[in-house]
Amino acid sequence: SRVRGTRAPILLVRLVPPTLDALRRALSPRAWGQDRFPHILHFAGHAWARGLLLEDEWGQTAPVTVAQLLEELPLEHPLDLVVLNACETAAETHSVAQVLVERGLARAAVGHPKPVPDPQAVAFARALYRDLTDGYPLREAVAHARQALGDHEFVLLGDRDLRFAQTFAVGEPLIEDGLPRPHNLRRTQAVAQARTGFFGRGQELVRLACILAEPPAVVVISGAAGLGKSRLALEAAHRNAWRFPGGVAWAEATPLSRAADLLTNLAAALGLPLRPGEDPAAALLAYADERPTLFVLDNLEALPEEEWEALHRGFLHRLGGASAALLTLRPTPPARAGRVHLALTTGLARHDAARLARELAERYGFPLTLARALELARATDGHPQLLTQLVARFQDRDFRTLLKEVRERRGDFAAQLERIYAWSAERVGEAGRQAWATLPLWPAPRLPETVARGLWGEAGMAELRRAAVAAFDPGQQAWSWHSSAAEFAARRWPLGEARTRRLAAALPAWRAWLEDLREEDEPTRDALLTDQEANLRRALEALDAASPQDARGFCNALHEALPAPDHTLRLRDFQTVFYARWAALAREAGDEETLAQARNMEGYALSALGRHEAALKATREAADLYCRLAQKHPDRFLPELASALNRLGVRLAALGRREEALQATQEAVDIRRRLAQKHPDRFLPDLAMSLNNLGNRLSDLGRLEEALK
């Protein structure tokens, strides 16, 4: 964020993977010849007095001595500055900082003679680069950054008058995070890390790296709820993305998902266009055969059995070449096993769990000693979700009672988690219980802030946050929760007949969120709608139970927010469902105008899916409706009739019914010609479009002279 705020033309490149061989390539003569040789080399990590701790190809620690660095990095051109933001990098005469300057490999170097805590190291770097990009000499920038270190010492060697940014023009920094293009990991990682960073699971990450180094591979990561399966898969994908130049694509299953939905979302994440009616599995397999690609499919236990079979038979079983897939799901029957099975049966290692507990406590706003954190880690056996719940209740007066119950460990992780949720449920107020009870309504375990506020109210949101049932991510402006919290609510407070009423009560909040989306650009709107697609499908179930005003307002807002069906891959199927539902609602109400609009859009969406017969039926009905409306109110509905006839011609042509297509298109031209004569500024563009289509229709019939005219 500090680099982005400089407005200086900086290229920041993350070394992925952080191996000695990758560093050698980054500092090679070729990098110099391509103007990609760095001015500054920044090392953030672990070190000791005689070297640095890098990684090997599989993510394991690889100690690199100073002698090895000198042997592997025979630099033809010195670096301007090396910042060694790690322990003991300037502890003695043979430490990395001293040697790099003495051998002429760096004009200047900054290092630490003693161990430095991570927060101080980050604050030091932030202050240093802010001043360097503002043009201060190295001496002054380092002196100013000293304030972030408190009593901690550092060493500055070499050219103290070194300056950067003297000739910088204002521009946008370019940051390369080391991930392949295309991918959709950045947003997914951000959602996953809304609560904490990633801790532990080193052995599992190494094992996954070894598997992914020798594709093809389909790996199932299974385990109890809350053990961190999704986080492990995302971290493994992030660390191994460099192996897959074809990209990394992530998709999440919900109880409303179909195999085709997941595959379409994977294709969209890769920027892979699908032709109308094209099988997404076939397109993805062809892509992955040519370009090594990593697919991450999350929460597959939510997928209905028949859809899992379709996914396995149509895609996973056929995945080959140098591509791979990571799947996460809870313990399942053997039918859902992959080629490789990695079962998570234990929580985090004790010290990793203690680090997680301390970070959680910091986010809740209170200090937690290492001794207390280790105590919580032991009590929970390192189960991340159990630990989250315990830390959230740490300051409660009867916390010791809860801790004693957890220590008894009656039952497996699932039983322990149930016990903590039950304990929390007894201590949240009525607003919290009412809010908690609504979580099972939403298949995607997250809600936009606007919807959550309308559904839960301020008191409900505060209580869910305090009880660690739901967390707010300010970056995404959304609330998320673990699926186990929703499952507990479904058992504890079954909604029964109140289910539809609760869904209907949320429609005004959904409408407000959808109206806010109009301010976003189309790609952002598309991504946000896709993220909430399963929840929006569930909201559609309440249209019959809602007041006509609420149902109409929601449908209008959703229609305005949705992209054109041929501008999106991921939402086409949802659009057919929505517009069919909207049409049924309008038919019941006798609202011909809305029915015509909905059927017209349904035809558009069906056509984009390649379902041409169904698209023709919907579009023809829309044209007939507009014809009747135009007879009653020509000034208002003749333009709509012309548009509908134009689309009808396109639908008929797609089915090879050329004479009928020509007739419909000619009618559209005749109407638009009359409209353009009266109002040329408004209707000449529409007339041009219809004339263009008329030329196509005539050409289809071999009437080339007329088509040219």
XYZ file of C-alpha atoms in Angstrom:
709
model
C 0.000 0.000 0.000
C 2.923 2.364 0.694
C 4.302 1.765 -2.796
C 0.908 2.476 -4.369
C 0.666 5.712 -2.423
C 3.949 7.121 -3.729
C 2.595 7.843 -7.226
C 6.156 7.141 -8.412
C 6.802 4.929 -11.485
C 8.038 1.952 -9.467
C 8.113 -1.634 -10.681
C 7.808 -3.887 -7.635
C 8.434 -7.546 -8.421
C 7.920 -10.334 -5.919
C 10.374 -13.221 -6.255
C 8.341 -16.412 -6.750
C 9.420 -18.935 -5.683
C 11.918 -17.408 -3.224
C 14.760 -19.727 -4.200
C 18.422 -19.027 -4.839
C 18.001 -20.081 -8.461
C 15.107 -17.626 -8.933
C 17.228 -14.859 -7.380
C 20.090 -15.699 -9.744
C 17.743 -15.323 -12.735
C 16.335 -12.045 -11.407
C 19.891 -10.599 -11.216
C 21.169 -12.085 -14.491
C 22.751 -10.248 -17.446
C 19.533 -10.864 -19.354
C 17.556 -9.012 -16.663
C 19.974 -6.090 -17.105
C 19.587 -6.158 -20.881
C 15.792 -6.104 -20.567
C 15.835 -3.181 -18.097
C 14.453 -5.437 -15.361
C 17.552 -5.454 -13.178
C 16.489 -4.036 -9.790
C 17.840 -0.859 -8.251
C 16.892 -2.147 -4.798
C 16.925 -5.725 -3.542
C 14.779 -6.067 -0.418
C 14.950 -9.239 1.672
C 12.145 -9.822 4.189
C 12.363 -13.116 6.008
C 14.619 -15.044 8.370
C 18.403 -15.000 8.503
C 21.387 -15.671 10.723
C 24.817 -14.099 11.068
C 26.373 -16.070 8.181
C 23.533 -16.221 5.655
C 19.879 -16.081 4.646
C 17.016 -18.573 4.872
C 15.440 -19.002 1.446
C 13.264 -21.877 0.183
C 13.746 -24.801 -2.136
C 11.425 -25.706 -4.990
C 8.937 -27.388 -2.629
C 8.728 -24.566 -0.110
C 11.043 -26.079 2.490
C 13.614 -23.913 4.263
C 16.934 -23.744 2.405
C 19.804 -22.078 4.356
C 22.066 -20.128 1.987
C 25.462 -19.069 3.315
C 27.315 -15.916 2.348
C 29.798 -18.046 0.430
C 26.966 -19.615 -1.591
C 25.517 -16.183 -2.345
C 28.880 -14.971 -3.653
C 29.300 -18.105 -5.758
C 25.792 -18.025 -7.259
C 25.517 -14.250 -7.763
C 28.550 -13.098 -9.772
C 26.883 -9.760 -10.556
C 28.157 -7.898 -13.611
C 26.396 -4.749 -12.374
C 26.090 -3.774 -8.709
C 22.790 -3.210 -7.010
C 22.221 0.354 -5.834
C 20.826 -0.700 -2.464
C 20.255 -3.942 -0.568
C 17.819 -3.797 2.353
C 18.175 -6.856 4.581
C 15.144 -6.576 6.838
C 15.986 -9.674 8.853
C 17.785 -10.759 12.007
C 21.603 -10.631 12.297
C 22.169 -9.646 8.653
C 24.827 -7.165 9.807
C 26.015 -8.925 12.960
C 29.700 -9.390 12.075
C 32.323 -8.741 9.418
C 31.263 -11.788 7.381
C 27.522 -11.064 7.465
C 25.612 -10.548 4.245
C 25.386 -6.732 4.387
C 29.136 -6.231 4.948
C 30.227 -8.708 2.298
C 27.910 -7.354 -0.419
C 29.307 -3.836 0.014
C 32.948 -4.916 0.399
C 32.834 -7.065 -2.767
C 31.250 -4.244 -4.782
C 27.985 -6.114 -5.328
C 25.971 -3.284 -3.755
C 26.636 0.452 -3.496
C 24.884 0.506 -0.119
C 23.324 -1.957 2.298
C 21.119 -1.791 5.373
C 21.067 -4.673 7.863
C 20.199 -5.549 11.447
C 22.897 -6.746 13.885
C 20.355 -8.366 16.238
C 16.970 -10.137 15.963
C 14.229 -7.703 14.907
C 10.477 -8.250 15.602
C 8.277 -8.421 12.505
C 6.116 -5.343 13.347
C 9.237 -3.181 13.785
C 10.750 -4.499 10.547
C 7.585 -3.626 8.616
C 7.374 -0.141 10.155
C 11.057 0.454 9.364
C 10.588 -0.490 5.694
C 7.470 1.663 5.379
C 9.253 4.774 6.649
C 12.421 4.074 4.626
C 10.697 3.753 1.248
C 8.408 6.683 1.831
C 11.424 8.971 2.246
C 13.448 7.382 -0.574
C 10.594 7.854 -3.056
C 10.260 11.460 -1.855
C 13.861 12.049 -2.918
C 15.660 12.179 0.436
C 19.245 10.828 0.529
C 19.721 7.386 2.021
C 21.316 8.821 5.161
C 18.256 10.921 6.021
C 15.747 8.230 5.054
C 17.438 5.677 7.310
C 17.704 8.161 10.190
C 13.986 8.889 9.922
C 13.109 5.185 9.707
C 15.095 4.602 12.924
C 12.136 5.998 14.881
C 10.107 2.909 13.983
C 12.698 0.632 15.612
C 12.697 2.066 19.129
C 15.883 0.926 20.857
C 16.721 -1.594 18.151
C 19.977 -1.028 16.242
C 20.663 -1.239 12.531
C 23.704 -0.858 10.298
C 24.034 1.371 7.206
C 27.030 0.643 4.965
C 28.319 2.115 1.712
C 27.180 5.244 -0.112
C 25.156 7.202 2.435
C 24.394 9.977 -0.090
C 22.591 7.604 -2.440
C 19.375 9.131 -3.813
C 16.391 7.847 -5.723
C 13.387 9.591 -7.279
C 15.236 12.766 -8.303
C 13.905 12.416 -11.846
C 10.730 10.466 -11.086
C 7.645 11.630 -12.928
C 4.267 11.085 -11.331
C 2.916 7.742 -12.459
C 1.173 4.595 -11.338
C 3.349 1.946 -9.634
C 3.324 -1.463 -11.254
C 3.251 -4.365 -8.817
C 3.911 -7.922 -9.967
C 2.862 -10.346 -7.246
C 4.375 -13.388 -8.913
C 1.011 -14.937 -9.735
C 0.354 -16.130 -13.284
C -2.041 -14.377 -15.598
C -4.877 -15.101 -15.637
C -6.032 -15.996 -12.122
C -8.699 -15.048 -9.587
C -6.705 -15.777 -6.433
C -6.152 -12.222 -5.224
C -9.743 -11.520 -4.245
C -10.215 -15.049 -2.937
C -7.099 -14.748 -0.782
C -8.321 -11.407 0.533
C -11.642 -12.925 1.595
C -9.907 -15.881 3.238
C -7.536 -13.598 5.129
C -10.234 -11.204 6.342
C -9.719 -12.594 9.850
C -6.087 -13.743 10.019
C -3.007 -14.601 8.030
C -1.972 -18.173 7.278
C -0.300 -20.225 10.022
C 1.405 -23.610 10.086
C 0.616 -26.651 7.920
C 4.220 -26.747 6.685
C 4.311 -30.516 6.118
C 1.034 -30.445 4.221
C 2.215 -27.559 2.045
C 5.427 -29.419 1.205
C 3.485 -32.557 0.336
C 1.123 -30.604 -1.916
C 4.072 -28.874 -3.585
C 5.679 -32.257 -4.317
C 2.419 -33.546 -5.818
C 1.861 -30.425 -7.921
C 5.453 -30.614 -9.180
C 4.549 -33.800 -11.059
C 1.138 -33.268 -12.705
C -1.396 -34.366 -13.723
C -2.891 -34.548 -10.255
C -6.313 -34.317 -8.626
C -5.899 -33.864 -4.872
C -8.752 -34.101 -2.365
C -8.147 -32.251 0.910
C -10.641 -33.535 3.472
C -11.225 -32.943 7.151
C -13.677 -31.840 9.807
C -15.426 -28.476 9.676
C -13.197 -25.567 10.587
C -9.840 -27.379 10.294
C -8.625 -25.053 7.539
C -9.086 -27.073 4.344
C -9.997 -24.074 2.210
C -7.188 -21.941 3.606
C -4.681 -24.728 2.967
C -5.845 -25.154 -0.629
C -5.650 -21.403 -1.273
C -2.197 -21.128 0.279
C -0.930 -24.106 -1.714
C -2.378 -22.605 -4.901
C -0.744 -19.260 -4.178
C 2.668 -20.809 -3.459
C 2.601 -23.131 -6.461
C 1.004 -20.784 -8.967
C 4.379 -20.248 -10.649
C 4.232 -23.864 -11.857
C 1.081 -23.179 -13.901
C 1.595 -20.580 -16.665
C -1.938 -21.272 -17.903
C -3.292 -19.661 -14.737
C -5.036 -20.548 -11.495
C -8.833 -20.626 -11.271
C -10.921 -20.948 -8.093
C -14.625 -21.742 -7.721
C -16.788 -22.492 -4.695
C -19.695 -24.929 -4.488
C -22.953 -24.156 -2.684
C -26.061 -26.309 -2.159
C -27.563 -24.624 -5.225
C -24.528 -25.225 -7.470
C -24.439 -27.375 -10.558
C -21.291 -28.848 -12.078
C -21.788 -26.665 -15.151
C -21.913 -23.545 -12.943
C -18.565 -24.363 -11.332
C -16.924 -25.083 -14.676
C -18.308 -21.887 -16.207
C -16.917 -19.915 -13.271
C -13.514 -21.546 -13.791
C -13.603 -20.579 -17.471
C -14.508 -16.992 -16.600
C -11.642 -16.807 -14.070
C -9.243 -17.786 -16.843
C -10.756 -15.306 -19.292
C -11.743 -18.239 -21.498
C -14.643 -17.260 -23.788
C -17.369 -19.851 -24.238
C -19.469 -19.882 -27.379
C -23.243 -20.192 -26.923
C -24.054 -23.763 -26.051
C -20.398 -24.784 -25.730
C -19.594 -27.447 -23.114
C -17.450 -25.706 -20.448
C -15.752 -28.997 -19.511
C -14.560 -29.573 -23.067
C -13.306 -25.990 -23.377
C -11.434 -26.171 -20.055
C -9.859 -29.529 -20.870
C -8.671 -28.282 -24.251
C -7.217 -25.164 -22.601
C -5.531 -27.160 -19.815
C -4.017 -29.635 -22.291
C -2.176 -26.781 -24.019
C -1.384 -24.642 -20.961
C -0.578 -26.093 -17.521
C -3.414 -24.836 -15.301
C -4.331 -25.252 -11.625
C -7.998 -25.530 -10.652
C -9.194 -25.063 -7.060
C -12.709 -26.328 -6.277
C -13.797 -25.442 -2.755
C -16.493 -26.816 -0.407
C -17.471 -29.678 -2.690
C -19.402 -31.401 0.121
C -22.166 -28.884 -0.701
C -22.488 -30.232 -4.248
C -25.451 -32.605 -4.767
C -24.375 -36.185 -5.483
C -25.557 -36.197 -9.102
C -23.696 -32.950 -9.767
C -20.532 -34.349 -8.195
C -20.787 -37.330 -10.550
C -21.134 -34.981 -13.524
C -18.123 -32.948 -12.373
C -15.989 -36.028 -11.766
C -16.963 -37.912 -14.906
C -16.996 -34.926 -17.261
C -13.971 -33.001 -16.037
C -11.822 -34.227 -13.134
C -11.450 -37.798 -14.414
C -10.301 -36.466 -17.794
C -7.891 -33.799 -16.524
C -4.400 -34.603 -17.791
C -1.265 -33.110 -19.269
C 0.619 -30.794 -16.918
C -2.528 -29.491 -15.169
C -3.863 -30.226 -11.694
C -6.822 -29.694 -9.372
C -7.155 -29.142 -5.631
C -10.517 -30.103 -4.120
C -11.734 -29.458 -0.577
C -14.560 -31.276 1.140
C -15.482 -32.777 4.460
C -15.073 -36.527 5.049
C -17.076 -38.197 2.316
C -17.774 -41.657 0.891
C -15.073 -43.243 -1.300
C -17.068 -42.230 -4.379
C -15.747 -38.710 -3.947
C -12.101 -39.657 -3.524
C -9.547 -38.102 -5.857
C -6.382 -39.540 -7.338
C -4.557 -38.321 -4.215
C -6.191 -37.919 -0.794
C -4.780 -35.600 1.878
C -6.781 -35.937 5.098
C -6.464 -33.258 7.776
C -7.000 -35.099 11.048
C -5.259 -32.767 13.515
C -5.281 -29.066 14.250
C -2.359 -26.670 13.947
C 0.907 -27.341 15.757
C 0.866 -25.783 19.214
C 3.079 -22.769 18.552
C 1.331 -22.068 15.215
C -2.013 -22.208 16.994
C -0.666 -19.860 19.681
C 0.423 -17.365 17.014
C -3.057 -17.556 15.495
C -4.627 -16.965 18.918
C -2.496 -13.871 19.516
C -3.341 -12.401 16.117
C -7.039 -13.040 16.721
C -6.793 -11.355 20.119
C -5.098 -8.349 18.543
C -7.956 -8.056 16.070
C -10.443 -8.204 18.922
C -8.496 -5.401 20.590
C -6.873 -6.970 23.629
C -3.376 -8.343 24.424
C -2.848 -12.063 24.883
C 0.324 -13.377 26.498
C 2.209 -16.254 24.912
C 1.484 -18.421 27.962
C -2.275 -17.843 27.656
C -2.140 -18.399 23.888
C -0.371 -21.732 24.412
C -3.005 -22.666 26.971
C -5.781 -22.048 24.429
C -3.844 -23.958 21.761
C -3.573 -26.991 24.052
C -7.246 -26.849 25.016
C -8.409 -26.858 21.382
C -5.731 -29.171 19.949
C -5.022 -26.350 17.506
C -8.427 -26.517 15.756
C -8.639 -23.056 14.092
C -12.397 -22.585 14.366
C -12.492 -23.770 17.995
C -9.619 -21.411 18.734
C -11.419 -18.511 17.070
C -14.473 -19.111 19.220
C -12.438 -19.354 22.423
C -10.472 -16.168 21.774
C -13.705 -14.315 21.020
C -15.063 -15.254 24.456
C -11.765 -14.747 26.316
C -12.866 -11.597 28.098
C -16.212 -12.972 29.231
C -16.587 -13.343 32.996
C -17.361 -17.052 32.809
C -14.657 -17.839 30.248
C -12.898 -20.243 32.635
C -16.038 -22.391 32.730
C -16.025 -22.662 28.945
C -12.306 -23.420 28.851
C -12.791 -26.223 31.370
C -15.534 -27.766 29.216
C -13.363 -27.586 26.109
C -10.409 -29.155 27.934
C -12.533 -32.196 28.750
C -12.653 -32.958 25.019
C -15.830 -34.990 24.993
C -16.221 -36.187 21.419
C -14.461 -35.250 18.191
C -13.806 -31.800 16.767
C -17.394 -31.534 15.508
C -18.805 -32.267 18.972
C -16.433 -29.754 20.585
C -17.392 -27.091 18.074
C -21.070 -27.789 18.740
C -20.429 -27.334 22.465
C -18.793 -23.926 21.983
C -21.530 -22.725 19.629
C -24.141 -23.824 22.166
C -22.273 -21.995 24.926
C -22.115 -18.845 22.780
C -25.778 -19.150 21.806
C -26.778 -18.996 25.476
C -24.876 -15.743 25.908
C -25.847 -13.702 22.863
C -28.836 -11.432 23.191
C -32.104 -11.647 21.305
C -30.761 -9.525 18.424
C -27.806 -11.893 18.085
C -30.001 -14.983 18.119
C -32.349 -13.517 15.527
C -29.395 -12.662 13.282
C -27.679 -16.017 13.811
C -30.869 -17.877 12.920
C -30.894 -16.309 9.424
C -27.454 -17.620 8.396
C -28.804 -20.930 6.952
C -30.934 -18.909 4.526
C -27.902 -17.923 2.468
C -26.061 -20.683 0.551
C -23.030 -18.470 -0.053
C -21.724 -17.921 3.522
C -21.379 -14.164 3.166
C -23.619 -11.133 2.766
C -22.963 -7.601 1.523
C -22.873 -5.014 4.312
C -26.045 -3.328 3.040
C -28.018 -6.575 3.146
C -26.609 -7.644 6.522
C -27.503 -4.288 8.028
C -31.063 -4.480 6.730
C -31.455 -8.089 7.859
C -29.706 -8.055 11.236
C -29.641 -4.435 12.359
C -26.746 -2.787 14.190
C -27.326 -4.776 17.377
C -27.400 -8.115 15.566
C -24.203 -7.352 13.644
C -22.414 -6.297 16.817
C -23.410 -9.476 18.648
C -22.412 -11.775 15.780
C -19.035 -10.080 15.627
C -18.519 -10.292 19.401
C -19.393 -13.983 19.437
C -17.059 -14.650 16.446
C -20.012 -16.064 14.509
C -19.514 -13.619 11.632
C -16.676 -11.282 10.673
C -16.733 -8.058 8.683
C -14.251 -7.572 5.853
C -13.892 -3.818 5.223
C -12.082 -4.410 1.932
C -15.017 -6.337 0.463
C -17.656 -4.493 2.523
C -19.180 -7.857 3.354
C -19.863 -10.167 6.294
C -18.727 -13.785 6.186
C -19.154 -16.778 8.459
C -18.070 -20.386 8.683
C -20.525 -22.930 7.324
C -20.516 -24.723 10.691
C -22.091 -21.627 12.322
C -24.988 -21.795 9.846
C -25.375 -25.545 10.353
C -25.591 -25.053 14.117
C -28.247 -22.366 13.646
C -30.312 -24.662 11.410
C -30.352 -27.280 14.172
C -30.817 -24.851 17.074
C -33.363 -22.431 15.593
C -35.105 -24.111 12.628
C -37.030 -21.418 10.778
C -39.809 -23.653 9.459
C -42.683 -21.574 8.094
C -40.800 -18.380 8.974
C -38.153 -19.165 6.355
C -39.961 -17.592 3.394
C -41.077 -14.642 5.505
C -37.464 -13.937 6.499
C -36.350 -14.175 2.873
C -39.089 -11.753 1.823
C -38.122 -9.322 4.583
C -34.600 -9.151 3.117
C -35.742 -8.073 -0.376
C -35.660 -4.286 0.326
C -32.081 -4.611 1.594
C -31.107 -6.576 -1.522
C -32.753 -3.880 -3.637
C -30.675 -1.173 -1.920
C -27.461 -3.135 -2.541
C -28.339 -3.746 -6.185
C -29.071 -0.061 -6.733
C -25.671 0.821 -5.248
C -24.023 -1.496 -7.783
C -24.987 0.856 -10.588
C -22.105 3.096 -9.504
C -19.561 0.299 -10.128
C -17.913 -0.494 -13.447
C -19.188 -3.560 -15.276
C -16.346 -5.988 -14.347
C -16.701 -5.121 -10.643
C -20.478 -5.426 -10.849
C -20.149 -8.790 -12.594
C -17.750 -10.090 -9.921
C -19.925 -8.943 -7.009
C -23.090 -10.396 -8.525
C -21.329 -13.689 -9.204
C -20.111 -13.800 -5.601
C -23.720 -13.423 -4.405
C -25.380 -15.519 -7.131
C -26.397 -18.385 -4.832
C -27.857 -15.935 -2.307
C -29.745 -14.092 -5.036
C -31.198 -17.389 -6.276
C -32.438 -18.010 -2.758
C -33.940 -14.513 -2.603
C -35.963 -15.301 -5.746
C -37.809 -17.972 -3.750
C -39.458 -15.222 -1.681
C -41.023 -13.236 -4.545
C -44.460 -14.832 -4.107
C -44.486 -14.132 -0.365
C -43.306 -10.521 -0.673
C -45.525 -7.503 -1.152
C -46.017 -6.541 -4.823
C -44.055 -3.357 -4.208
C -41.057 -5.176 -2.669
C -41.075 -7.907 -5.338
C -41.313 -5.376 -8.169
C -38.594 -3.154 -6.686
C -36.202 -6.094 -6.221
C -36.750 -7.408 -9.764
C -36.312 -3.985 -11.362
C -33.101 -3.365 -9.403
C -31.710 -6.807 -10.273
C -32.526 -6.318 -13.947
C -30.740 -2.946 -13.961
C -27.672 -4.383 -12.202
C -27.239 -7.492 -14.360
C -24.908 -7.235 -17.367
C -26.119 -8.061 -20.856
C -26.179 -11.869 -21.203
C -23.571 -11.809 -23.967
C -21.252 -9.722 -21.744
C -20.951 -12.377 -19.037
C -20.154 -16.069 -18.866
C -20.861 -16.750 -15.219
C -24.314 -15.222 -14.878
C -26.101 -16.427 -18.013
C -27.782 -19.409 -16.412
C -28.838 -17.336 -13.405
C -30.315 -14.758 -15.782
C -32.552 -17.356 -17.426
C -33.803 -18.413 -13.982
C -34.403 -14.840 -12.876
C -36.167 -13.635 -16.017
C -38.387 -16.732 -16.112
C -39.340 -16.070 -12.481
C -39.942 -12.379 -13.184
C -42.119 -13.280 -16.179
C -44.201 -15.695 -14.085
C -44.721 -12.996 -11.480
C -45.827 -10.486 -14.119
C -48.146 -13.045 -15.750
C -49.875 -13.683 -12.427
C -50.296 -9.944 -11.898
C -51.606 -9.376 -15.435
C -48.784 -6.885 -16.088
C -48.260 -7.230 -19.854
C -45.560 -4.562 -20.084
C -43.329 -6.212 -17.473
C -44.100 -9.656 -18.915
C -42.952 -8.492 -22.355
C -39.733 -7.050 -20.883
C -38.995 -10.184 -18.853
C -39.700 -12.599 -21.721
C -37.579 -10.502 -24.050
C -34.615 -10.677 -21.609
C -35.234 -14.381 -21.002
C -34.933 -14.964 -24.734
C -31.705 -12.936 -24.787
C -30.203 -15.054 -21.980
C -31.376 -18.357 -23.500
C -29.851 -17.379 -26.827
C -26.524 -16.588 -25.122
C -26.619 -20.145 -23.706
C -27.238 -21.602 -27.163
C -30.799 -22.722 -26.307
C -32.229 -21.336 -29.530
C -35.660 -23.017 -29.597
C -36.483 -21.819 -26.081
C -35.054 -18.397 -26.922
C -37.310 -18.133 -29.986
C -40.403 -19.029 -27.953
C -39.666 -16.345 -25.355
C -38.789 -13.686 -27.928
C -41.881 -14.403 -30.038
C -44.128 -13.991 -27.001
C -42.393 -10.705 -26.183
C -42.976 -9.475 -29.754
C -46.664 -10.467 -29.635
C -47.094 -8.649 -26.318
C -45.431 -5.487 -27.631
C -47.623 -5.660 -30.740
C -50.755 -5.579 -28.566
C -49.349 -2.824 -26.387
C -48.354 -0.769 -29.441
C -51.887 -0.960 -30.842
C -53.153 0.691 -27.640
C -50.249 3.121 -27.055
C -48.220 3.480 -30.276
C -46.105 6.435 -29.165
C -44.866 4.517 -26.155
C -44.515 0.965 -27.444
C -43.739 1.136 -31.194
C -39.988 1.497 -30.457
C -40.164 -1.554 -28.179
C -42.059 -3.494 -30.847
C -39.400 -2.672 -33.434
C -36.654 -3.878 -31.067
C -38.560 -7.085 -30.349
C -39.100 -7.767 -34.071
C -35.428 -7.117 -34.735
C -34.477 -9.671 -32.047
C -37.091 -12.104 -33.370
C -35.393 -11.968 -36.748
C -32.047 -12.804 -35.136
C -33.574 -15.762 -33.249
C -35.257 -17.156 -36.384
C -32.037 -16.794 -38.377
C -30.116 -18.743 -35.705
C -32.502 -21.663 -36.350
C -32.185 -21.426 -40.152
C -35.738 -20.138 -40.634
C -34.572 -17.518 -43.101
C -37.793 -16.417 -44.782
C -39.477 -15.808 -41.413
C -36.349 -14.049 -40.159
C -36.428 -11.730 -43.182
C -40.105 -10.932 -42.646
C -39.593 -10.005 -38.950
C -36.532 -7.898 -39.735
C -38.317 -6.094 -42.579
C -41.160 -5.201 -40.197
C -38.624 -3.784 -37.737
C -37.051 -1.689 -40.523
C -40.450 -0.344 -41.628
C -41.366 0.741 -38.080
C -37.988 2.320 -37.411
C -38.002 4.125 -40.756
C -41.303 5.785 -39.816
C -39.986 6.635 -36.345
C -36.748 8.072 -37.777
C -38.674 10.317 -40.173
C -40.431 11.932 -37.200
C -37.540 11.871 -34.710
C -34.243 11.401 -36.567
C -31.997 12.327 -33.632
C -33.525 9.563 -31.556
C -34.196 6.751 -34.019
C -31.656 6.952 -36.867
C -29.138 4.757 -34.953
C -31.835 2.103 -34.438
C -32.773 2.246 -38.109
C -29.134 1.737 -39.060
C -28.979 -1.354 -36.845
C -32.099 -2.849 -38.408
C -30.861 -2.111 -41.922
C -27.615 -3.882 -41.058
C -29.599 -6.923 -39.908
C -31.785 -6.723 -43.004
C -28.655 -6.942 -45.149
C -27.629 -10.068 -43.259
C -31.049 -11.675 -43.675
C -31.107 -10.967 -47.431
C -27.560 -12.286 -47.770
C -28.586 -15.500 -45.974
C -31.162 -16.013 -48.730
C -28.683 -15.333 -51.534
C -30.308 -12.006 -52.480
C -26.930 -10.313 -52.624
C -27.783 -7.227 -54.697
C -30.609 -6.332 -52.316
C -28.376 -7.093 -49.328
C -25.715 -4.715 -50.679
C -28.274 -1.957 -51.145
